PDB file of C-alpha atoms and ligand atoms in Angstrom:
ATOM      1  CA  UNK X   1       0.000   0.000   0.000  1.00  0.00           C
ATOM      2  CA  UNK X   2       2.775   2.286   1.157  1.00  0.00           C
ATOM      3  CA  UNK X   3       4.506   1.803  -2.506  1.00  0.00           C
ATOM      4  CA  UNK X   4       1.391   2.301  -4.148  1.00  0.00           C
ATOM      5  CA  UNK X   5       0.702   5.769  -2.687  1.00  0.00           C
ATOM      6  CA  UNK X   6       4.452   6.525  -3.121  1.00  0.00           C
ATOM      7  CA  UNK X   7       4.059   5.690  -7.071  1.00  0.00           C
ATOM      8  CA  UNK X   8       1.180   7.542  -7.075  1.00  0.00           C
ATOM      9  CA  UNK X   9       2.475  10.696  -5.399  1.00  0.00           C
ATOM     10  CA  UNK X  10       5.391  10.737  -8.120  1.00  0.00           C
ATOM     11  CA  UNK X  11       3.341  10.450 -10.983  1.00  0.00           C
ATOM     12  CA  UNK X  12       1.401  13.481  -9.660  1.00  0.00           C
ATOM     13  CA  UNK X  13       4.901  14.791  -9.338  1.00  0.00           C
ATOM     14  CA  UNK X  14       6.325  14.270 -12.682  1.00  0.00           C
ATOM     15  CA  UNK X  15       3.132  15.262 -14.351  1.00  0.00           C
ATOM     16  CA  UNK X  16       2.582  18.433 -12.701  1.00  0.00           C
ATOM     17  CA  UNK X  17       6.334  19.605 -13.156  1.00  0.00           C
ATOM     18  CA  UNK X  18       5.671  19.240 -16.986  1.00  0.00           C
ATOM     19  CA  UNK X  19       2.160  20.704 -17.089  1.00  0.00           C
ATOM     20  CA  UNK X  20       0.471  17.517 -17.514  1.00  0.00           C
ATOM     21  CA  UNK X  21      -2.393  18.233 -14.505  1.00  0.00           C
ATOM     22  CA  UNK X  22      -5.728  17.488 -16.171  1.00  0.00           C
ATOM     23  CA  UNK X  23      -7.554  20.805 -14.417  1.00  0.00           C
ATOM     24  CA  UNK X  24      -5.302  23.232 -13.621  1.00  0.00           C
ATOM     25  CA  UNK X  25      -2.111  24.386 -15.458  1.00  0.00           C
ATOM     26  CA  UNK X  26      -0.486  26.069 -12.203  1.00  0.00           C
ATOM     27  CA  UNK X  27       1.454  28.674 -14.793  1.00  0.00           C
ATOM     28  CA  UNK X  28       2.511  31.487 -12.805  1.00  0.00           C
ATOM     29  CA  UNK X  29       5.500  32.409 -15.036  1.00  0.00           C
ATOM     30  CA  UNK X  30       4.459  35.959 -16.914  1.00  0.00           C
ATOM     31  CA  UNK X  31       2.129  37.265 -13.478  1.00  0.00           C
ATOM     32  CA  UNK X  32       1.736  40.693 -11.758  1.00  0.00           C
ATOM     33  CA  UNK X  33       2.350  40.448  -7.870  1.00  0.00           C
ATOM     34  CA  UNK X  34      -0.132  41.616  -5.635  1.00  0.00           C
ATOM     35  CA  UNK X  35      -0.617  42.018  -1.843  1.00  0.00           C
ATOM     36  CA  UNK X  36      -3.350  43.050   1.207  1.00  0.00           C
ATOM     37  CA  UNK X  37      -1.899  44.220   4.330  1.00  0.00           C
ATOM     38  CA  UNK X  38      -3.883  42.459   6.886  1.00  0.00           C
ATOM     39  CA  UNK X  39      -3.668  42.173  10.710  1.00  0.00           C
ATOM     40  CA  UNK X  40      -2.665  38.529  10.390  1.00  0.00           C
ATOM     41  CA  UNK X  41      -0.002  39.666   8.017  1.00  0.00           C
ATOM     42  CA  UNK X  42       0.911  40.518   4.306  1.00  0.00           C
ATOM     43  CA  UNK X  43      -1.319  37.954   1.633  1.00  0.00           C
ATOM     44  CA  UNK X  44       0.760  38.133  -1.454  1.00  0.00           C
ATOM     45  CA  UNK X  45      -0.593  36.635  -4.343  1.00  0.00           C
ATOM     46  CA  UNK X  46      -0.487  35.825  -7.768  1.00  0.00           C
ATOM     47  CA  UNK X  47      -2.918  34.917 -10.757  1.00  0.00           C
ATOM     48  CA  UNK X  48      -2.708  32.913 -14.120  1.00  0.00           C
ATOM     49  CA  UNK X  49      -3.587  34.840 -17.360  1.00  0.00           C
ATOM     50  CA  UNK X  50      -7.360  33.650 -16.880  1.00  0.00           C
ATOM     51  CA  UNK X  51      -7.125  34.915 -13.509  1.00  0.00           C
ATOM     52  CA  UNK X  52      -8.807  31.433 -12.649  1.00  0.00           C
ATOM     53  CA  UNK X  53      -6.168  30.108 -10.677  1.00  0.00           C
ATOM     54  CA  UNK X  54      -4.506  32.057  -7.843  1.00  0.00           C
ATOM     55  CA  UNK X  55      -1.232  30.913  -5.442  1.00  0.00           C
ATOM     56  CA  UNK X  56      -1.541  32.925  -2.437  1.00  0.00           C
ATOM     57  CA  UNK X  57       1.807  33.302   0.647  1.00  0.00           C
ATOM     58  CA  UNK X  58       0.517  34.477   3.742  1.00  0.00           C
ATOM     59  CA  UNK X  59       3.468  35.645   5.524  1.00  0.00           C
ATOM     60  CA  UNK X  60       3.614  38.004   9.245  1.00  0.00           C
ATOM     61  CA  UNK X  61       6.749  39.446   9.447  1.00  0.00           C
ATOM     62  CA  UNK X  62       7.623  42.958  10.878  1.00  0.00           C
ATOM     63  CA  UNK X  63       7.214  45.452   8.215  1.00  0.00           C
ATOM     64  CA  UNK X  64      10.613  47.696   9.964  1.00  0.00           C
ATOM     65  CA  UNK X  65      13.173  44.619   8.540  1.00  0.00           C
ATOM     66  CA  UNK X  66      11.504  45.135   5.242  1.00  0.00           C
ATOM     67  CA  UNK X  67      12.574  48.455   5.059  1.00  0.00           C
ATOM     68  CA  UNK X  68      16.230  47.916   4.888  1.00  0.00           C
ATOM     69  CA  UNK X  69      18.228  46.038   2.074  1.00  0.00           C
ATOM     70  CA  UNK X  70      18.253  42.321   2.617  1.00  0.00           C
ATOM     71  CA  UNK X  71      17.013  38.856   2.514  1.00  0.00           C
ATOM     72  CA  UNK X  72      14.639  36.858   4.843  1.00  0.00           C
ATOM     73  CA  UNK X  73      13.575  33.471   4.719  1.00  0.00           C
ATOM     74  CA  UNK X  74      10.412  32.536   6.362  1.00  0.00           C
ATOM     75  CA  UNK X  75       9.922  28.419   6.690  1.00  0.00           C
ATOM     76  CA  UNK X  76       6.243  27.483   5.845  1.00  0.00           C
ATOM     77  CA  UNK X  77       4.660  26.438   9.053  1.00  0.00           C
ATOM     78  CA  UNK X  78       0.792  26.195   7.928  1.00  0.00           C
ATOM     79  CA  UNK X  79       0.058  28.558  10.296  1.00  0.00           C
ATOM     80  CA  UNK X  80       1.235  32.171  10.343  1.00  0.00           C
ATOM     81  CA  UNK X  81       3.150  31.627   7.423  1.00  0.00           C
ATOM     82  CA  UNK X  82       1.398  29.328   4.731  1.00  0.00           C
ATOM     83  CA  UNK X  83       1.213  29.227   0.810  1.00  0.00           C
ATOM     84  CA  UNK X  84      -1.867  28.039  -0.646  1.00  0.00           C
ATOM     85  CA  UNK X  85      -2.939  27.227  -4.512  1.00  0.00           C
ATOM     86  CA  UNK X  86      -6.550  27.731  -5.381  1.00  0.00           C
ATOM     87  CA  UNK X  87      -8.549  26.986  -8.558  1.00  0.00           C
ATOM     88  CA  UNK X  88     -11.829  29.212  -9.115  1.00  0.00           C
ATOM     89  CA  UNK X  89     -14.743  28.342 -11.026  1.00  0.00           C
ATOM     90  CA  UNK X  90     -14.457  31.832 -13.014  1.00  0.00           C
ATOM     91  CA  UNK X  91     -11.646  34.670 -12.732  1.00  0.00           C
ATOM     92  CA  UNK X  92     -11.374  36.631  -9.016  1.00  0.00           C
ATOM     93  CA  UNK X  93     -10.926  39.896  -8.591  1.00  0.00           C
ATOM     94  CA  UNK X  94      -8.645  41.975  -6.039  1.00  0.00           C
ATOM     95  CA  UNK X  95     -11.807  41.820  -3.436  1.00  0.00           C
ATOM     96  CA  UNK X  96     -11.436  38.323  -3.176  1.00  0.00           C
ATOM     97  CA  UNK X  97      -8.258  38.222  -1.333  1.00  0.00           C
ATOM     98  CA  UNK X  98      -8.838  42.007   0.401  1.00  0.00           C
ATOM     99  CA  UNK X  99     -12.271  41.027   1.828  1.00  0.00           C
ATOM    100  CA  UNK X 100     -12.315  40.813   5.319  1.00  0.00           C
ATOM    101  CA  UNK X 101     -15.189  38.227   4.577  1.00  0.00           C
ATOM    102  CA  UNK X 102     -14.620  37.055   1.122  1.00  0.00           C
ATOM    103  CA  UNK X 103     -17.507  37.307  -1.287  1.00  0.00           C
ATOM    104  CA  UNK X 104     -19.198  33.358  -1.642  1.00  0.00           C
ATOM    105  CA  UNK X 105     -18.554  33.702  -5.742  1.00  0.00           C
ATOM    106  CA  UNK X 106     -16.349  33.172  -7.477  1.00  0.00           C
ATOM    107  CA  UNK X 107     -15.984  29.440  -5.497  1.00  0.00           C
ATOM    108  CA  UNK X 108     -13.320  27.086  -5.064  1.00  0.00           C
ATOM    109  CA  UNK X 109     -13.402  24.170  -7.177  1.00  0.00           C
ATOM    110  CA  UNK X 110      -9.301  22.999  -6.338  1.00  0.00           C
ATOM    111  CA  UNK X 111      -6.970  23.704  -3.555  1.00  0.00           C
ATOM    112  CA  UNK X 112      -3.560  22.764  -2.748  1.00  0.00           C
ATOM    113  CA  UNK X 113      -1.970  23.689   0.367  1.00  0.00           C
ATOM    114  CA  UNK X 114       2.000  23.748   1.215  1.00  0.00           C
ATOM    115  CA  UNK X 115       3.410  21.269   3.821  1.00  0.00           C
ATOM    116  CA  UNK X 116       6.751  22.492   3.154  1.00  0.00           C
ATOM    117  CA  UNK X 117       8.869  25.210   1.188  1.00  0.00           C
ATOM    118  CA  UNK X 118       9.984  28.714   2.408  1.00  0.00           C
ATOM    119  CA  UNK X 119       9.078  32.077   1.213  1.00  0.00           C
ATOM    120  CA  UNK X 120      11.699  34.743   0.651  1.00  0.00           C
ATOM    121  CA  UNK X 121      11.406  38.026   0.421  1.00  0.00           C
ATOM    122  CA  UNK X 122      14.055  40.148  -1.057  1.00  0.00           C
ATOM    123  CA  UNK X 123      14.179  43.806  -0.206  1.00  0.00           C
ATOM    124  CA  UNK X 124      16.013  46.591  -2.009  1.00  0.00           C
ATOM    125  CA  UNK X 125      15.542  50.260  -0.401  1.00  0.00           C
ATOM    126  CA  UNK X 126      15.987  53.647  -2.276  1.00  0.00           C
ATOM    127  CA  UNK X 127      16.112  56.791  -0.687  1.00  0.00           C
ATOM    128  CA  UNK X 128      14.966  60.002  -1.767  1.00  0.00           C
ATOM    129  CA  UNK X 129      15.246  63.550  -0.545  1.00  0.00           C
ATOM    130  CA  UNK X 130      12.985  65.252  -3.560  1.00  0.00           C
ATOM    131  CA  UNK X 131      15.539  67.736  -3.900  1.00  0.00           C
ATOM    132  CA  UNK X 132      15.616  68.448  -7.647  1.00  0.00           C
ATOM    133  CA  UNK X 133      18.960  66.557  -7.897  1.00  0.00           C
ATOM    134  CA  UNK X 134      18.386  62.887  -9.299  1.00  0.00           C
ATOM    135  CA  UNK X 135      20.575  60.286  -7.659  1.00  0.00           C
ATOM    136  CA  UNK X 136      23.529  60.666 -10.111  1.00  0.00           C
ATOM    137  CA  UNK X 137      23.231  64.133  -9.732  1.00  0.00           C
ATOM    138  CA  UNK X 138      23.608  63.991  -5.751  1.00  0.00           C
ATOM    139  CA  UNK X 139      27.267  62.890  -6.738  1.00  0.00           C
ATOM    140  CA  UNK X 140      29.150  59.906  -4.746  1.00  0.00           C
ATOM    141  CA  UNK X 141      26.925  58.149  -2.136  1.00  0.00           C
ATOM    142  CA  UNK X 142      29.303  58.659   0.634  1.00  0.00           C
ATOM    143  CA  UNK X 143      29.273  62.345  -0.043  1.00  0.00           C
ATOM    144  CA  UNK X 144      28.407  64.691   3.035  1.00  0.00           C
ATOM    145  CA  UNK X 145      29.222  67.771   2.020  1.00  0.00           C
ATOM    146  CA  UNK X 146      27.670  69.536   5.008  1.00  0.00           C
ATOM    147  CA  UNK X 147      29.527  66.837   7.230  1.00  0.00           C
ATOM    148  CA  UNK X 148      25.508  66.158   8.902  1.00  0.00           C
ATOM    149  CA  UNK X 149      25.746  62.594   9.083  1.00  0.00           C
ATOM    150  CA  UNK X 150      23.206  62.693   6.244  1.00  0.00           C
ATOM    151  CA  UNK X 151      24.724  61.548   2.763  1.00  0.00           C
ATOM    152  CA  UNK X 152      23.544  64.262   0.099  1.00  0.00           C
ATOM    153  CA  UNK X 153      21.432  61.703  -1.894  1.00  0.00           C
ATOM    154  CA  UNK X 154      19.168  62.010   0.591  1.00  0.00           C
ATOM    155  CA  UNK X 155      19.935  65.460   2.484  1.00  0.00           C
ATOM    156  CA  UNK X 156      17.512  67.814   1.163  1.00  0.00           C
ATOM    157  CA  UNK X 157      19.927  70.872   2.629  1.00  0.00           C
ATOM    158  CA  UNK X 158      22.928  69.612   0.978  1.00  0.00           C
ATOM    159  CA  UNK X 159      25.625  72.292   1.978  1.00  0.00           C
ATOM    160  CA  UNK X 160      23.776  72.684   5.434  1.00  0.00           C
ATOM    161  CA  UNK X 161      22.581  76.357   5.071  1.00  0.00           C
ATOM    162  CA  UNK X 162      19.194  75.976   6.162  1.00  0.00           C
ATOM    163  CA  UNK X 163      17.979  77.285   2.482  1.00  0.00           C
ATOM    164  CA  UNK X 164      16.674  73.673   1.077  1.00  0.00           C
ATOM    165  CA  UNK X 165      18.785  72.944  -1.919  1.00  0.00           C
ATOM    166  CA  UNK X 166      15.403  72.834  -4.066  1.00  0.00           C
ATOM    167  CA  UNK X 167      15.796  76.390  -3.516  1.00  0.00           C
ATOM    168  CA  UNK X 168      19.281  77.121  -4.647  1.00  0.00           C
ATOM    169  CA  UNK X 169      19.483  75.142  -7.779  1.00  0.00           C
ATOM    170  CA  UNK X 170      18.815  77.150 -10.833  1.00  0.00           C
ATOM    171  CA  UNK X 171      15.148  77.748 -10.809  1.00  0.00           C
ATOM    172  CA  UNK X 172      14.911  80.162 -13.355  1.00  0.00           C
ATOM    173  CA  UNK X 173      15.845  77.348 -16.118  1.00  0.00           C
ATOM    174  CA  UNK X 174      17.114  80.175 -18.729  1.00  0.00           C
ATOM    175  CA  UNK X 175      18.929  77.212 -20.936  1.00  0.00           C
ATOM    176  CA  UNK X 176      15.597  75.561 -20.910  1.00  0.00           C
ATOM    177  CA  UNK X 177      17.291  72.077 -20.560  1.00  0.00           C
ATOM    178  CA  UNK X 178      15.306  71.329 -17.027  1.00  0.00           C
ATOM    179  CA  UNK X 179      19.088  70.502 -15.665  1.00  0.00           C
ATOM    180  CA  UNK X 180      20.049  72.281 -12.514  1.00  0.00           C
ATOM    181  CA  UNK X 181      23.552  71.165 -13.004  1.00  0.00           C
ATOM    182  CA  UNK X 182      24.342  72.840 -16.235  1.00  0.00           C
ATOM    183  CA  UNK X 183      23.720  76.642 -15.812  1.00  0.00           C
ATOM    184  CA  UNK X 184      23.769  76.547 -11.439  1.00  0.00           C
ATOM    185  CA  UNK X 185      23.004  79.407  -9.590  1.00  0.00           C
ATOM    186  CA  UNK X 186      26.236  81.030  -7.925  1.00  0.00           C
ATOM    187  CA  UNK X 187      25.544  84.139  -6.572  1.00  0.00           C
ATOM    188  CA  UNK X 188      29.068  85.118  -5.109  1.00  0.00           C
ATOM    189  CA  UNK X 189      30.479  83.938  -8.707  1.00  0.00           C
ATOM    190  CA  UNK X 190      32.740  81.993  -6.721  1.00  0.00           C
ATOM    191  CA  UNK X 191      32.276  78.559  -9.058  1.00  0.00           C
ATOM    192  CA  UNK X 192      30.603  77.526  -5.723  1.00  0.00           C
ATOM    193  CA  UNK X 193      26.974  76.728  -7.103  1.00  0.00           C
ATOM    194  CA  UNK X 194      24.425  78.388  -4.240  1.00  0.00           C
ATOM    195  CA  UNK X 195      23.402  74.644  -3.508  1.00  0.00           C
ATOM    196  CA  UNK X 196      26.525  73.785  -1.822  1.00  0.00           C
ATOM    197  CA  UNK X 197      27.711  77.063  -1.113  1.00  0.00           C
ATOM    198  CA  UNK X 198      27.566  77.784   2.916  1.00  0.00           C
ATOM    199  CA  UNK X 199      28.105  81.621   2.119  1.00  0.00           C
ATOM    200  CA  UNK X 200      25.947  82.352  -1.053  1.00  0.00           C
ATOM    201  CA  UNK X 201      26.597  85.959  -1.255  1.00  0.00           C
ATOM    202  CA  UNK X 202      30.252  85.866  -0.131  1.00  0.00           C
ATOM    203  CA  UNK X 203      30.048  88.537   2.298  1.00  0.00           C
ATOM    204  CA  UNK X 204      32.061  86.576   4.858  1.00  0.00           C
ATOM    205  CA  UNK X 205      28.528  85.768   6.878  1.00  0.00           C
ATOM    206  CA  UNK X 206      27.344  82.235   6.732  1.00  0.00           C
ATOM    207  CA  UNK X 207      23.825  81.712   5.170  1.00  0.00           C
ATOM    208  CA  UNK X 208      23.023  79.742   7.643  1.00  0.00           C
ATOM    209  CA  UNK X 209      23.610  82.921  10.379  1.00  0.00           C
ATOM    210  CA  UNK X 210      22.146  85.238   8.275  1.00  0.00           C
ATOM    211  CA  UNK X 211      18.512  84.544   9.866  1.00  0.00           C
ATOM    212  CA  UNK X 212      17.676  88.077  11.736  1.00  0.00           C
ATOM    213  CA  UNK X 213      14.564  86.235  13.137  1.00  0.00           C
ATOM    214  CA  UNK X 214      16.173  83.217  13.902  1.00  0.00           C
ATOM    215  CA  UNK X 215      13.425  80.658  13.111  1.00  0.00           C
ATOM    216  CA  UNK X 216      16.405  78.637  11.046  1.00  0.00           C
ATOM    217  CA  UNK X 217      14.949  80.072   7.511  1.00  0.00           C
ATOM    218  CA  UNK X 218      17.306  82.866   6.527  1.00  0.00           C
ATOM    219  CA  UNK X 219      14.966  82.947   3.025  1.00  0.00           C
ATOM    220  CA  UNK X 220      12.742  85.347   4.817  1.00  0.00           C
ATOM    221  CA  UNK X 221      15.092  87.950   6.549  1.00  0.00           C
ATOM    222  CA  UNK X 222      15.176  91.083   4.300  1.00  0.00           C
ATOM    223  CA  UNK X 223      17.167  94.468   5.235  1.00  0.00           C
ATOM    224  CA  UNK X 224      16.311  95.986   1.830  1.00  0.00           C
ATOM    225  CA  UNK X 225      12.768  95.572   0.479  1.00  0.00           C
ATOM    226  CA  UNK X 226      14.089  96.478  -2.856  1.00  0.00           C
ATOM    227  CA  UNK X 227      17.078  93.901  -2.903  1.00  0.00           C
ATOM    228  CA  UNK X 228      15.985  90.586  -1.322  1.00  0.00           C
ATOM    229  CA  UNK X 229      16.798  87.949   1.048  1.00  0.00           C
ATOM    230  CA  UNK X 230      20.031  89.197   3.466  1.00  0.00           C
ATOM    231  CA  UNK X 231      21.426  86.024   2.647  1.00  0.00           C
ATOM    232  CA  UNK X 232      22.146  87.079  -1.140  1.00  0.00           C
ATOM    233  CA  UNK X 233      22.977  90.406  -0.235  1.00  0.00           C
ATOM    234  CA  UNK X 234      26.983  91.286  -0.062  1.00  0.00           C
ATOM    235  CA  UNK X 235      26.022  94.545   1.518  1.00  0.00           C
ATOM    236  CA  UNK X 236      24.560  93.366   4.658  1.00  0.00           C
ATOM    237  CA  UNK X 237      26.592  90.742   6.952  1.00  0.00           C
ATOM    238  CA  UNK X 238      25.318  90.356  10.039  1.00  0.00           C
ATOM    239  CA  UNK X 239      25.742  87.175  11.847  1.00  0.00           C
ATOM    240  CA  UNK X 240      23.293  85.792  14.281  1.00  0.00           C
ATOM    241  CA  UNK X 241      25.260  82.982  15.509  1.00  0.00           C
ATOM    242  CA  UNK X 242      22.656  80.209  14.292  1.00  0.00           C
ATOM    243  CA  UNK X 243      23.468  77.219  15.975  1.00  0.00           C
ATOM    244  CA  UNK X 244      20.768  74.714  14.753  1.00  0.00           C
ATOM    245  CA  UNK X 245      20.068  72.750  11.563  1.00  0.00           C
ATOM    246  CA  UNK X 246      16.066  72.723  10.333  1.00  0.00           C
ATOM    247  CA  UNK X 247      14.434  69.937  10.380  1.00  0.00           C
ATOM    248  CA  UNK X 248      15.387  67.122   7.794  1.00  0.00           C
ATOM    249  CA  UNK X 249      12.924  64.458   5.697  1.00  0.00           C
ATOM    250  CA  UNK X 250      13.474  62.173   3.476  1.00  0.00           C
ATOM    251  CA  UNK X 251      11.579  59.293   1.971  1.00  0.00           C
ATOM    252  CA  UNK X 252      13.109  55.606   2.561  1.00  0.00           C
ATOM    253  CA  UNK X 253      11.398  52.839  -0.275  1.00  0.00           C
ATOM    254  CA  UNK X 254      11.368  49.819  -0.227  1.00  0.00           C
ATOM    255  CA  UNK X 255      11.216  47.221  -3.621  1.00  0.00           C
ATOM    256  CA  UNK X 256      10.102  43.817  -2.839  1.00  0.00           C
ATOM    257  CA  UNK X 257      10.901  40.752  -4.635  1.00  0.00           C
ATOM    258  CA  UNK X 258       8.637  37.532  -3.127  1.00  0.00           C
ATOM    259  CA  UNK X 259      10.098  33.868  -4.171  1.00  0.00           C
ATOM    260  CA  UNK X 260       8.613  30.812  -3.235  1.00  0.00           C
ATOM    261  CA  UNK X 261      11.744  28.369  -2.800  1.00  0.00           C
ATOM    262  CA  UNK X 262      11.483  24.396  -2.302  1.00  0.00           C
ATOM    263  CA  UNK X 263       7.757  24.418  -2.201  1.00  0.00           C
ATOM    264  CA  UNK X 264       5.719  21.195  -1.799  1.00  0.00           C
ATOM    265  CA  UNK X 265       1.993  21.533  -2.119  1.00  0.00           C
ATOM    266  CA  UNK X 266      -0.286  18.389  -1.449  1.00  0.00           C
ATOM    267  CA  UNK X 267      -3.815  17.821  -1.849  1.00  0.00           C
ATOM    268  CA  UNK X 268      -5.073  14.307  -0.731  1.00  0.00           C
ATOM    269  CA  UNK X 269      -2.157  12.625  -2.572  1.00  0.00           C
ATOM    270  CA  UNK X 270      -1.482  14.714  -5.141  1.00  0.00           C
ATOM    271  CA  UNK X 271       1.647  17.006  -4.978  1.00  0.00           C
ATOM    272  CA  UNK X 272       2.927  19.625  -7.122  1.00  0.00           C
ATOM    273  CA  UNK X 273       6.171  20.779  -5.790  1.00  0.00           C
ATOM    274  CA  UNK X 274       8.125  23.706  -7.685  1.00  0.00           C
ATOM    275  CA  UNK X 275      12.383  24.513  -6.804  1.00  0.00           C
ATOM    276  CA  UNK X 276      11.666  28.032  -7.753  1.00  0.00           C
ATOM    277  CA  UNK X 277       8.833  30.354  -8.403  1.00  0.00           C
ATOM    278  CA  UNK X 278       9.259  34.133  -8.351  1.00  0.00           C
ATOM    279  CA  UNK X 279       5.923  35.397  -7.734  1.00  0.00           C
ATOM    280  CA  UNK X 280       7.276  38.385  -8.690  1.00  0.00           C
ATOM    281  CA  UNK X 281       7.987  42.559  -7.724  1.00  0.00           C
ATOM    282  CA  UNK X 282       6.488  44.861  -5.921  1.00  0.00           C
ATOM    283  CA  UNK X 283       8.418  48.209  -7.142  1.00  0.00           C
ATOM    284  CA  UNK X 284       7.328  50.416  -4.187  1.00  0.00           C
ATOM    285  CA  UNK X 285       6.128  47.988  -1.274  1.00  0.00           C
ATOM    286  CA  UNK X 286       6.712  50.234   1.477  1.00  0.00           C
ATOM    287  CA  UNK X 287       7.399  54.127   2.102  1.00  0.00           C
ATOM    288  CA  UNK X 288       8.156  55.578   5.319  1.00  0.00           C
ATOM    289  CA  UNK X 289       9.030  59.367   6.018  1.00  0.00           C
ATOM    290  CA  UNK X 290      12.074  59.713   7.822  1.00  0.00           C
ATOM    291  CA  UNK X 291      11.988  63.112  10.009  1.00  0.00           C
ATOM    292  CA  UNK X 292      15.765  64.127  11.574  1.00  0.00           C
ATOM    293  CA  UNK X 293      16.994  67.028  12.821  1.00  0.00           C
ATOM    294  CA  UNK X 294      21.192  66.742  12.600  1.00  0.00           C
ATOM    295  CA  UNK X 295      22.983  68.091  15.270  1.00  0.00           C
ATOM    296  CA  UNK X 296      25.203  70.805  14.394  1.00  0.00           C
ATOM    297  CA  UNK X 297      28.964  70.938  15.911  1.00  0.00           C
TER     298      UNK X 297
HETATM  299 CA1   CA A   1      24.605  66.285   4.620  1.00  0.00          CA
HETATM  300 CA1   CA A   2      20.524  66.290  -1.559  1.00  0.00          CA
HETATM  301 CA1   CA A   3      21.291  74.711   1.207  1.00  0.00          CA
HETATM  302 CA1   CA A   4      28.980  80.556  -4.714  1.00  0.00          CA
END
């Protein structure tokens, strides 16, 4: 009897591995990646072309080691982390697996469930400080020019003056190429663009002190109505000893790659098992606002 049920478990084997399963075709190979964010975790899942067949990975894992670059295995435990296959008796729809009580059509007509496998999940973060300066642009990653502790690919002040660089690129675009980098604002003429100049005007006053009102925005401190900001005027230099940077935010992403590896799904004595199936991406999985205020020495 035992060899009987082993023979028969290896035909189901060999036949799914090729296709060769009468009802469903389990063909998960050219699918989008989808996911609901549930108390009991994250339910990623995947559908055929005929969106008839779905392979679902319930996983619970703490969002915060998603959010920084790396790997994690989860083993498959049928419990809080579990892969199941499902055929439907038409196509489902994104309410199906998003339902806190899922709708009674379409209905199951096949289900496999995983008594072994693992899921991994493959994180890459990006970071972005929506300063008008692409990533290239931002120079060397290591680059601090400010000496914050914040890298300037993702240090929206990059020279530390308290004027956002978004503020000192050139904004008036007179080229007309949309490139910052090309035609920079330097007002001092120094061949220090404004952007990662600490003294913009050159008047021997740190932007960053020239803030009369001292609310650590020297943008809005004006001597002379008819010039502008004291900050971009030579002619007035007064220094308010500012000793505090403004507040700091940037936006950590996170891409998320979900692989089923090893998996072994069984139904009465059937089993289709699979080495590798990359359910696939999930380009911007998770966002989080960082708010920082550097210290400044
Ligand atoms: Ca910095
Ligand atoms: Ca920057
Ligand atoms: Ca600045
Ligand atoms: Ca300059």
């Amino acid at each position: 009897m035992k060899i009987w049920f082993a023979l028969l478990s290896l035909f189901f084997c060999l036949s799914c591995d090729d296709g060769g399963i009468a009802i469903e075709s389990f063909d998960f190979d050219q699918t989008s990646l989808n996911y609901c964010d549930a108390p009991q975790g994250y339910l990623f899942y995947a559908l055929n072309d005929a969106e008839t067949e779905a392979i679902m990975a319930q996983v619970l894992i703490d969002p915060a080691t998603l959010l920084v670059d790396g790997t994690v295995n989860l083993v498959l435990n049928g419990n809080t982390q579990s892969v199941v296959y499902r055929v439907f008796d038409q196509s489902v729809t994104q309410e199906y697996f998003c339902s806190a009580i899922p709708p009674n059509t379409p209905q199951v007509i096949e289900e496999f469930t995983a008594n072994s496998g693992d899921v991994e999940l493959i994180s890459v973060v990006s970071y972005d400080d929506f300063d008008g300066l692409s990533l290239s642009q931002e120079g060397d990653l290591n680059l601090d020019t400010d000496v914050d502790g914040l890298p300037n690919f993702y240090d929206f002040d990059d020279d530390g003056d308290n004027v956002p660089t978004l503020f000192e690129l050139d904004l008036v675009n007179a080229d007309g190429d949309n490139d910052p980098l090309t035609n920079p604002l330097d007002t001092d003429s120094d061949g220090l663009p404004d952007y990662l100049d600490p003294d913009d005007d050159g008047d021997g006053v740190l932007t960053i002190n020239e803030d009369n009102n001292y609310d650590l925005d020297p943008t809005n401190d004006v001597s002379d109505l008819d010039f502008g900001a004291d900050y971009l005027n030579p002619e007035v230099a007064v220094d308010y000893s500012i000793e505090l940077y403004r507040e700091h935010v940037y936006e950590i992403t996170s891409a998320l790659t979900v692989i089923l590896r090893d998996l072994v799904l069984v139904r009465d004595a059937e089993e289709i098992i699979k080495d590798v199936l990359v359910l696939g991406v999930l380009p911007r999985f998770l966002t989080e606002d960082v708010v920082v205020t550097p210290l400044r020495d």
